[in-house]
CSV table of C-alpha atoms and ligand atoms in Angstrom, one decimal:
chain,number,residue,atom,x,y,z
A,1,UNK,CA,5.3,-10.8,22.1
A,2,UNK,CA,6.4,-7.6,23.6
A,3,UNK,CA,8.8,-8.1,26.0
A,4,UNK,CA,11.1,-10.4,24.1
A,5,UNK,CA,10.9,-8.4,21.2
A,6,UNK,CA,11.9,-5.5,22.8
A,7,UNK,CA,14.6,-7.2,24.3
A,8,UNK,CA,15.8,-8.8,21.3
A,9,UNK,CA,16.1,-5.4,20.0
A,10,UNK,CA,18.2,-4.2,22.7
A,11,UNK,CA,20.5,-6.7,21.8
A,12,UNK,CA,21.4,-5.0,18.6
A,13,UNK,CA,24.2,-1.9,18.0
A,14,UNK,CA,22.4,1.2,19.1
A,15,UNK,CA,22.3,2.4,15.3
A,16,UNK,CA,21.0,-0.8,13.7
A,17,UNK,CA,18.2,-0.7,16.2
A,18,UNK,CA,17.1,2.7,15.3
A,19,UNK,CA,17.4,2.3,12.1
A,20,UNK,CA,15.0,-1.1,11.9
A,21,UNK,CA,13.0,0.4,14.4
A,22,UNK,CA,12.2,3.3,12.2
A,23,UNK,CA,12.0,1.0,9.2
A,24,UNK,CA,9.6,-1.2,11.0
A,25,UNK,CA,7.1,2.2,11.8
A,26,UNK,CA,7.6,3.2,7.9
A,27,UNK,CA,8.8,6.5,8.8
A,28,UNK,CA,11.9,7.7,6.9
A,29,UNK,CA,15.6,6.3,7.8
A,30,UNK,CA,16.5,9.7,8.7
A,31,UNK,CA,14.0,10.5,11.4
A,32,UNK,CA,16.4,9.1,14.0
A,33,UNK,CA,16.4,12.5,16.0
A,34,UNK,CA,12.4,11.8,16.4
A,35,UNK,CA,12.8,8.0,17.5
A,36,UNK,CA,14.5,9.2,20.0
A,37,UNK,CA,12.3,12.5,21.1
A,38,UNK,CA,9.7,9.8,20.8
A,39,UNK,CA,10.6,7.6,23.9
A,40,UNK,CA,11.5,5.3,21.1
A,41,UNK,CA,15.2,4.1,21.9
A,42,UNK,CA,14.6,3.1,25.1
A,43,UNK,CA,13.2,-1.0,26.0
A,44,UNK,CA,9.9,0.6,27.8
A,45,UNK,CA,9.2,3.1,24.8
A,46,UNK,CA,9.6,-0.1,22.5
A,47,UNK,CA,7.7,-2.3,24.5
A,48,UNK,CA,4.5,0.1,24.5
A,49,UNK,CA,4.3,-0.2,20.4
A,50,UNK,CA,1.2,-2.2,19.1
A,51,UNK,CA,1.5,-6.0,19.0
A,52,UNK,CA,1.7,-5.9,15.0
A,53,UNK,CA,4.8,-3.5,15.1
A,54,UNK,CA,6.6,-5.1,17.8
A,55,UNK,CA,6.2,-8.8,15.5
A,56,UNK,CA,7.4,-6.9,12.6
A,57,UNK,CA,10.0,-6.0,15.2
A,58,UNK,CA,11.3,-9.1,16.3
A,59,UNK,CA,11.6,-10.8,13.1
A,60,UNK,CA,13.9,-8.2,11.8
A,61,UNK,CA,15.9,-8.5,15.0
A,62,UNK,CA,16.0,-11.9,14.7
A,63,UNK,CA,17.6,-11.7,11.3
A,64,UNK,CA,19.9,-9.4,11.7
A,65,UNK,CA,21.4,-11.3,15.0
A,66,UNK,CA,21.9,-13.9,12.2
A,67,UNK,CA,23.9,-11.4,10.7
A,68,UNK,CA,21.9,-10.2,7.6
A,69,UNK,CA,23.2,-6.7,6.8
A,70,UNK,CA,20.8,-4.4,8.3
A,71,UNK,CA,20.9,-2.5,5.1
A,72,UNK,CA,19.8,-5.9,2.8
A,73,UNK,CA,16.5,-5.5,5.9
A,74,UNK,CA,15.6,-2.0,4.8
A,75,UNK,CA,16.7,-2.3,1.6
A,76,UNK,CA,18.8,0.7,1.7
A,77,UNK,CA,22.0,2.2,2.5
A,78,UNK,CA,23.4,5.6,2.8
A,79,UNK,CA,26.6,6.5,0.6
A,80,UNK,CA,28.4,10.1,-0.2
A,81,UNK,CA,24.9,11.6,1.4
A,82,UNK,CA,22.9,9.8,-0.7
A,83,UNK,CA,20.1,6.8,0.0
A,84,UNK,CA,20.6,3.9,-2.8
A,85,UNK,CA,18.8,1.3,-2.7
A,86,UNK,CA,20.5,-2.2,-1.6
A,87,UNK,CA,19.1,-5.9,-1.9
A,88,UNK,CA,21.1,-9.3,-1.4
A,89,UNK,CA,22.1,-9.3,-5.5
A,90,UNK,CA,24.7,-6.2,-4.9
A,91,UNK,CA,27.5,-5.8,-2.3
A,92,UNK,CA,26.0,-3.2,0.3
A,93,UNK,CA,28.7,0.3,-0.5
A,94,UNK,CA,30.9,0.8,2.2
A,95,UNK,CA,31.9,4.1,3.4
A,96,UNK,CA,35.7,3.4,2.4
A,97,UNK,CA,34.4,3.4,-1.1
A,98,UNK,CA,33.9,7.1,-0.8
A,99,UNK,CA,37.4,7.4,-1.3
A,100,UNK,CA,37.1,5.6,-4.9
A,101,UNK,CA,34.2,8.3,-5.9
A,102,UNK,CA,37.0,11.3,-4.6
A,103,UNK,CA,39.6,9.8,-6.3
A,104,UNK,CA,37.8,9.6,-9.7
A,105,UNK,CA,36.5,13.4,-9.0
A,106,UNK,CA,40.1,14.6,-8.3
A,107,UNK,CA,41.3,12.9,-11.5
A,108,UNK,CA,38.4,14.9,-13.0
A,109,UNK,CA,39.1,18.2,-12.2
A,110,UNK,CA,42.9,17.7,-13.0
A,111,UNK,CA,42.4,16.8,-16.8
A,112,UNK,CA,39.8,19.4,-16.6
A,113,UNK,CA,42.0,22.1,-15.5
A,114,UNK,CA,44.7,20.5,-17.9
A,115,UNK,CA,42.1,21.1,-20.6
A,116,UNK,CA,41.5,24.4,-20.4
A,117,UNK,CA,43.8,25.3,-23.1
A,118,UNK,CA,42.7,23.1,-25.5
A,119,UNK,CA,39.4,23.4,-25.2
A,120,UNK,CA,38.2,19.9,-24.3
A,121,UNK,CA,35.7,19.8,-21.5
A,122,UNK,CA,34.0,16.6,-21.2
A,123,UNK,CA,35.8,14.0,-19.2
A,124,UNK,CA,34.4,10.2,-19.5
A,125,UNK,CA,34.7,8.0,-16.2
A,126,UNK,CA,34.2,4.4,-16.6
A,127,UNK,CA,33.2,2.2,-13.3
A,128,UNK,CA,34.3,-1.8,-13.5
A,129,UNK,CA,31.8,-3.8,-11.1
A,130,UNK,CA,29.4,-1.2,-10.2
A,131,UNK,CA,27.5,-3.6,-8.1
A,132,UNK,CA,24.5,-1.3,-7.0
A,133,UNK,CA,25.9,1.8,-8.8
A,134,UNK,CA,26.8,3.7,-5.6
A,135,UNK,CA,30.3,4.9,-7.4
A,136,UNK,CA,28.8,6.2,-10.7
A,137,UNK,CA,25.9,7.7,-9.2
A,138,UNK,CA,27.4,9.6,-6.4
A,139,UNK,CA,30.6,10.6,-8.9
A,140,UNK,CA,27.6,11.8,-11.2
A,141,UNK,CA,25.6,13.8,-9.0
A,142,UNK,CA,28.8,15.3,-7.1
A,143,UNK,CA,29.7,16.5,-10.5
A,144,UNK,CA,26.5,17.8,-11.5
A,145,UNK,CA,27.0,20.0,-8.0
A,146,UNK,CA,30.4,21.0,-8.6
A,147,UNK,CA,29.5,21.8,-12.4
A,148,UNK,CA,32.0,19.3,-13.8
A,149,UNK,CA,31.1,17.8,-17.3
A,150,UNK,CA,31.3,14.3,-16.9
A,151,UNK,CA,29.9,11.2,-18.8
A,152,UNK,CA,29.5,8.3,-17.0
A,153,UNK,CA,29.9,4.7,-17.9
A,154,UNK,CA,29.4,1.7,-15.5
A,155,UNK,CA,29.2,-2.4,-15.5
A,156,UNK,CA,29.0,-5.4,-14.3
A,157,UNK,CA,29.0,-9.7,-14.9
A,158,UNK,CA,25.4,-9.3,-12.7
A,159,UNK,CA,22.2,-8.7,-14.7
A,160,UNK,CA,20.7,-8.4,-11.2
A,161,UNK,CA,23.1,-5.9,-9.6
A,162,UNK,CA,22.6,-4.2,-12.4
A,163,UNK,CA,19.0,-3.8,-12.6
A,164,UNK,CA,19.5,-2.0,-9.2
A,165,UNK,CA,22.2,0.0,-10.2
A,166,UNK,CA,19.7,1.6,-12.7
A,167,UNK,CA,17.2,2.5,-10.3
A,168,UNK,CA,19.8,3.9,-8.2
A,169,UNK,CA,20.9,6.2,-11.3
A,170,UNK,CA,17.1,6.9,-11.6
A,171,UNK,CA,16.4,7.8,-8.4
A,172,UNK,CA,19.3,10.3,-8.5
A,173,UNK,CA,18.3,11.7,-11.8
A,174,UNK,CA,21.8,11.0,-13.5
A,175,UNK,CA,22.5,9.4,-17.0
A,176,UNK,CA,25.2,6.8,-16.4
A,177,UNK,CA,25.4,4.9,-19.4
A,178,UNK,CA,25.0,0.9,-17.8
A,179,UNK,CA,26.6,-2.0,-19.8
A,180,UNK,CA,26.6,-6.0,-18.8
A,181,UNK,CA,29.2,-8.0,-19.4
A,182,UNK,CA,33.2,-9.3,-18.0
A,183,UNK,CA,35.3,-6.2,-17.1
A,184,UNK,CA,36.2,-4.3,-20.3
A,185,UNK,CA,33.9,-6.7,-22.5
A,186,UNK,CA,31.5,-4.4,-23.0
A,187,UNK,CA,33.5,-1.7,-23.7
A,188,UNK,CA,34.0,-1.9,-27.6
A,189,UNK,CA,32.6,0.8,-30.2
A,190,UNK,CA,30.6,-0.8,-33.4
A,191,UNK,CA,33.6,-1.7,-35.1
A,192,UNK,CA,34.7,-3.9,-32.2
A,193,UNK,CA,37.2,-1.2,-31.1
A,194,UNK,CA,38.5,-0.9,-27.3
A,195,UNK,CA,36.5,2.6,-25.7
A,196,UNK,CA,38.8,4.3,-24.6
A,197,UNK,CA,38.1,6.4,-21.2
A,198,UNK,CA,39.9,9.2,-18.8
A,199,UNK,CA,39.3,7.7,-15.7
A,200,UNK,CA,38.9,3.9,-14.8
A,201,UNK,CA,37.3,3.0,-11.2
A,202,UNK,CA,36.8,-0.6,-9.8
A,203,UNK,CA,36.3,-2.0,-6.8
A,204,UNK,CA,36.7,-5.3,-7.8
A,205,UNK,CA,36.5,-8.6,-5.8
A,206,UNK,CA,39.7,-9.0,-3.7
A,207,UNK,CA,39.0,-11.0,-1.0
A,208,UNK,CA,40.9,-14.4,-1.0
A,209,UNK,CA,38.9,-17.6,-1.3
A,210,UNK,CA,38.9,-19.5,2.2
A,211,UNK,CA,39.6,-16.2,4.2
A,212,UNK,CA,37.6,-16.6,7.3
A,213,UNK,CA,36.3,-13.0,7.0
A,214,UNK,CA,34.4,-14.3,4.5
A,215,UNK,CA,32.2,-16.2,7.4
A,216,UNK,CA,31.1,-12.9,8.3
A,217,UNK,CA,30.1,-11.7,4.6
A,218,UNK,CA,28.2,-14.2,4.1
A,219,UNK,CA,24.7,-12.9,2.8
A,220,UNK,CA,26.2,-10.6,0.2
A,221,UNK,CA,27.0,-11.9,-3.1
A,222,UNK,CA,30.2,-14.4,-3.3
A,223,UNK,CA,31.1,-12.9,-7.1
A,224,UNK,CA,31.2,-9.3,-5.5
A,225,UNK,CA,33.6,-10.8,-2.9
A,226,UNK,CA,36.1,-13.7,-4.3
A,227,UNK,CA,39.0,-12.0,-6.1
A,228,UNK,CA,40.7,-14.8,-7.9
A,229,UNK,CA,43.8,-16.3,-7.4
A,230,UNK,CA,46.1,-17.0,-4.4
A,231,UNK,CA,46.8,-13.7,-3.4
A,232,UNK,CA,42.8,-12.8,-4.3
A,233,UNK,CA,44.3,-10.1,-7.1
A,234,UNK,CA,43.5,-12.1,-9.8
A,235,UNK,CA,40.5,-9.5,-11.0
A,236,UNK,CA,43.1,-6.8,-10.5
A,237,UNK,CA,45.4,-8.4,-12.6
A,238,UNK,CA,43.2,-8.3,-15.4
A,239,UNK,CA,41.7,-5.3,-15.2
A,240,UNK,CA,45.2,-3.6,-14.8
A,241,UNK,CA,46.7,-6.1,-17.9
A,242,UNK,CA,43.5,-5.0,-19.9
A,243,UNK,CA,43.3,-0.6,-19.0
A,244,UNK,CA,46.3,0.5,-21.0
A,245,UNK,CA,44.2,-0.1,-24.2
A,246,UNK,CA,41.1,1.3,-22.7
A,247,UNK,CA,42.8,4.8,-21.3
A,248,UNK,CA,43.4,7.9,-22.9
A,249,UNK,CA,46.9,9.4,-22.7
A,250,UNK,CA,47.4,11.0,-19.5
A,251,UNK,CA,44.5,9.7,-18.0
A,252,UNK,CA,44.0,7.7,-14.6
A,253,UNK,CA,43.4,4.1,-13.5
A,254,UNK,CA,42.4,4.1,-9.4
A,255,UNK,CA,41.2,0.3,-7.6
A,256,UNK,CA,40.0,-0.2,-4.6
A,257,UNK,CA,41.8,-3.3,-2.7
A,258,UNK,CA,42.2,-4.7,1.1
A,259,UNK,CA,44.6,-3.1,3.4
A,260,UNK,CA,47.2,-5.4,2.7
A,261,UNK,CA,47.4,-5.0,-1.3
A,262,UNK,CA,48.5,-1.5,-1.7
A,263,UNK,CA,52.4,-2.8,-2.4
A,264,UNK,CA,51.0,-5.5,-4.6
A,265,UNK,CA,48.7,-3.0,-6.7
A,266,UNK,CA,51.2,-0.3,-7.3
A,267,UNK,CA,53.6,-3.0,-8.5
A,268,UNK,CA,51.3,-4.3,-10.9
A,269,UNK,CA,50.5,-0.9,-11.9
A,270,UNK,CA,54.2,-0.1,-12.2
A,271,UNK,CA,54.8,-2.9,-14.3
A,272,UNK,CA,52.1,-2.7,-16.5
A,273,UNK,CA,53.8,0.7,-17.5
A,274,UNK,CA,52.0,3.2,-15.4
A,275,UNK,CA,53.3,6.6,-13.5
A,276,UNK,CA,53.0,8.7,-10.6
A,277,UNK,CA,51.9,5.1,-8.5
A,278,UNK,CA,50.3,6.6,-5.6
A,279,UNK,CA,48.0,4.7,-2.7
A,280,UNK,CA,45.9,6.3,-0.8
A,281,UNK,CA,44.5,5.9,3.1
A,282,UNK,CA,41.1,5.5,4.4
A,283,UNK,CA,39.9,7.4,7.5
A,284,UNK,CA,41.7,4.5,9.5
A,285,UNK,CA,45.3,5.6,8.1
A,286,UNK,CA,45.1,2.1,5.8
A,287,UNK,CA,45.6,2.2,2.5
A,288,UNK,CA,43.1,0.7,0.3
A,289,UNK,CA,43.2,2.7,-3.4
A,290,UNK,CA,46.1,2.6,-5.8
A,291,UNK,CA,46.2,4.5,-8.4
A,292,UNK,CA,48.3,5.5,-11.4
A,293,UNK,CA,48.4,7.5,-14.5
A,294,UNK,CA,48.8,6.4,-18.2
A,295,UNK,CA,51.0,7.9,-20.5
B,301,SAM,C1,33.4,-5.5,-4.4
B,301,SAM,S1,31.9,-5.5,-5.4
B,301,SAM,C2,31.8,-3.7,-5.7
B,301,SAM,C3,30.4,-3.2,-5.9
B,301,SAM,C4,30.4,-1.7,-6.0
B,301,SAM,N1,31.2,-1.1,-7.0
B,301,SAM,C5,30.7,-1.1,-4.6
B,301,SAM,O1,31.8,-0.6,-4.5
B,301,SAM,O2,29.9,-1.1,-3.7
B,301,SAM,C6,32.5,-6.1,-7.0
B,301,SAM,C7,31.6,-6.1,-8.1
B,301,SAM,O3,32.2,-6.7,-9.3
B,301,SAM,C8,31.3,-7.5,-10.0
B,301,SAM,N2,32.1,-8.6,-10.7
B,301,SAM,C9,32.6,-9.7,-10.3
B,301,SAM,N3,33.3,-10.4,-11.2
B,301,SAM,C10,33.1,-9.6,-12.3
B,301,SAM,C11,33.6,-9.7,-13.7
B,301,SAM,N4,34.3,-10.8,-14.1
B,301,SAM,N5,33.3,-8.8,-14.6
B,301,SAM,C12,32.5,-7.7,-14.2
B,301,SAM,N6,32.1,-7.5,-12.9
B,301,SAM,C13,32.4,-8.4,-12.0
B,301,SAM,C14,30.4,-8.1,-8.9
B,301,SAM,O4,29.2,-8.6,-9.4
B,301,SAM,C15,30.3,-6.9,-7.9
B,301,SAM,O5,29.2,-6.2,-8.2
């Protein structure tokens, strides 16, 4: 076993390695500054692990050359500083989504600073296809640090994303108030009347049915991925057609969408009646959130 295992492993990204290898032991994700003081990156340190550890080993590397997210094989994935747990029923959080959570925390602390005059302090945030709740939970426990009051609302068409989007909230200690059910479906009061929020977030599918990127996505959920339509927008295009009714004056709708939607997004946005269209880049200079403001 050893020497193929350990050389299977070196056939992995340098991160991914560690980061099985470390799973494998049962030490903590983090520890990657002691793999390494540990002889433990390098094929002879590997090779010298018991026989049980180095089997554990191999079958993980052997997956992941497969391409099973390496996250789905730890069950865990890091987002805004923050573990949450990850299986094959969510999409694993990328870090562009980041953006999604600063863009609902800007919107935020505008109304909030808008507010101060009238003496209104709690702003409500509403996240469309929370998957594994990465966006609600890191928005909520960003604004319990930055002593924003918040209340957070979240859903999704998946019972099973959702049952790990409430351990994520758990694990974080926040309340986000999780709801089942088709975009704004769920968000009626008792008498059947739309909720309305201050800030809508979504990250809906977008991807186009038949895109060959799609080859390489293949272990994460399809319904997190397949926007419908030709152009893949056409979640977008029902959120967008359904927000105006579900946002308070003044308040903010921001979606996250592929490189090549931004011009498509704001137009829908624009013609759907909202202002001050704006889309914003990732790390990479591309842009991939639109947002706009109602009323
Ligand atoms: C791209 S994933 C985003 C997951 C998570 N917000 C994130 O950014 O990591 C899209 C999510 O939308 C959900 N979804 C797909 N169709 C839906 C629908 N019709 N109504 C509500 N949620 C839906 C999927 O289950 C999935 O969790």
């Amino acid at each position: 076993v050893t020497a193929p295992a350990a050389g299977l492993l070196f056939q992995l990204d340098r991160l991914d390695r560690q980061l099985l290898t470390l799973y494998a032991l049962g030490r903590p994700l983090t520890d990657r500054a002691w793999l390494i003081a540990s002889d433990l990156d390098t094929p002879a340190g590997v090779a010298a692990l018991p026989a049980d550890t180095l089997a554990r080993l191999h079958a993980l590397a052997e997956r992941r050359l497969k391409g099973e997210p390496v996250a789905y094989l730890v069950g865990e994935k890091e987002f805004f500083g923050l573990a949450f747990e990850v299986n094959a029923d969510v999409l694993v959080p990328r870090p562009e989504t980041e953006l999604l959570v600063s863009c609902g925390l800007q919107a935020v602390v505008a109304l909030q600073a808008a507010w101060m005059l009238a003496e209104r302090f709690s702003a409500t945030v509403l996240d469309l296809g929370t998957g594994s709740g990465a966006v609600p939970v890191a928005l909520a426990v960003q604004a319990r640090q930055q002593g924003l009051n918040v209340r957070v609302f979240a859903s999704d068409l998946s019972d099973a994303a959702l049952a790990v989007a409430r351990r994520n909230a758990q694990r974080h200690a926040v309340g986000v108030d999780f709801r089942q059910g088709a975009w704004f479906e769920p968000w009626v009061d008792a008498d059947g009347q739309p909720m309305a929020f201050d800030v809508i977030l979504s990250n809906p599918p977008y991807v186009v049915a038949g895109d060959p990127h799609l080859a390489g996505l293949r272990h994460e959920p399809t319904l997190a991925l397949v926007g419908g339509g030709a152009d893949g927008l056409g979640d977008v295009r029902t959120i967008v057609g359904q927000a105006a009714r579900q946002l308070r004056p003044g308040g903010c709708l921001a979606l996250e969408h592929g490189h090549n939607q931004g011009a498509a997004i704001a137009r829908l946005l624009r013609d759907a009646g909202f202002t001050q269209v704006q889309t914003m880049e990732d790390t990479a200079g591309l842009g991939r959130i639109t947002r706009g403001r109602w009323g």
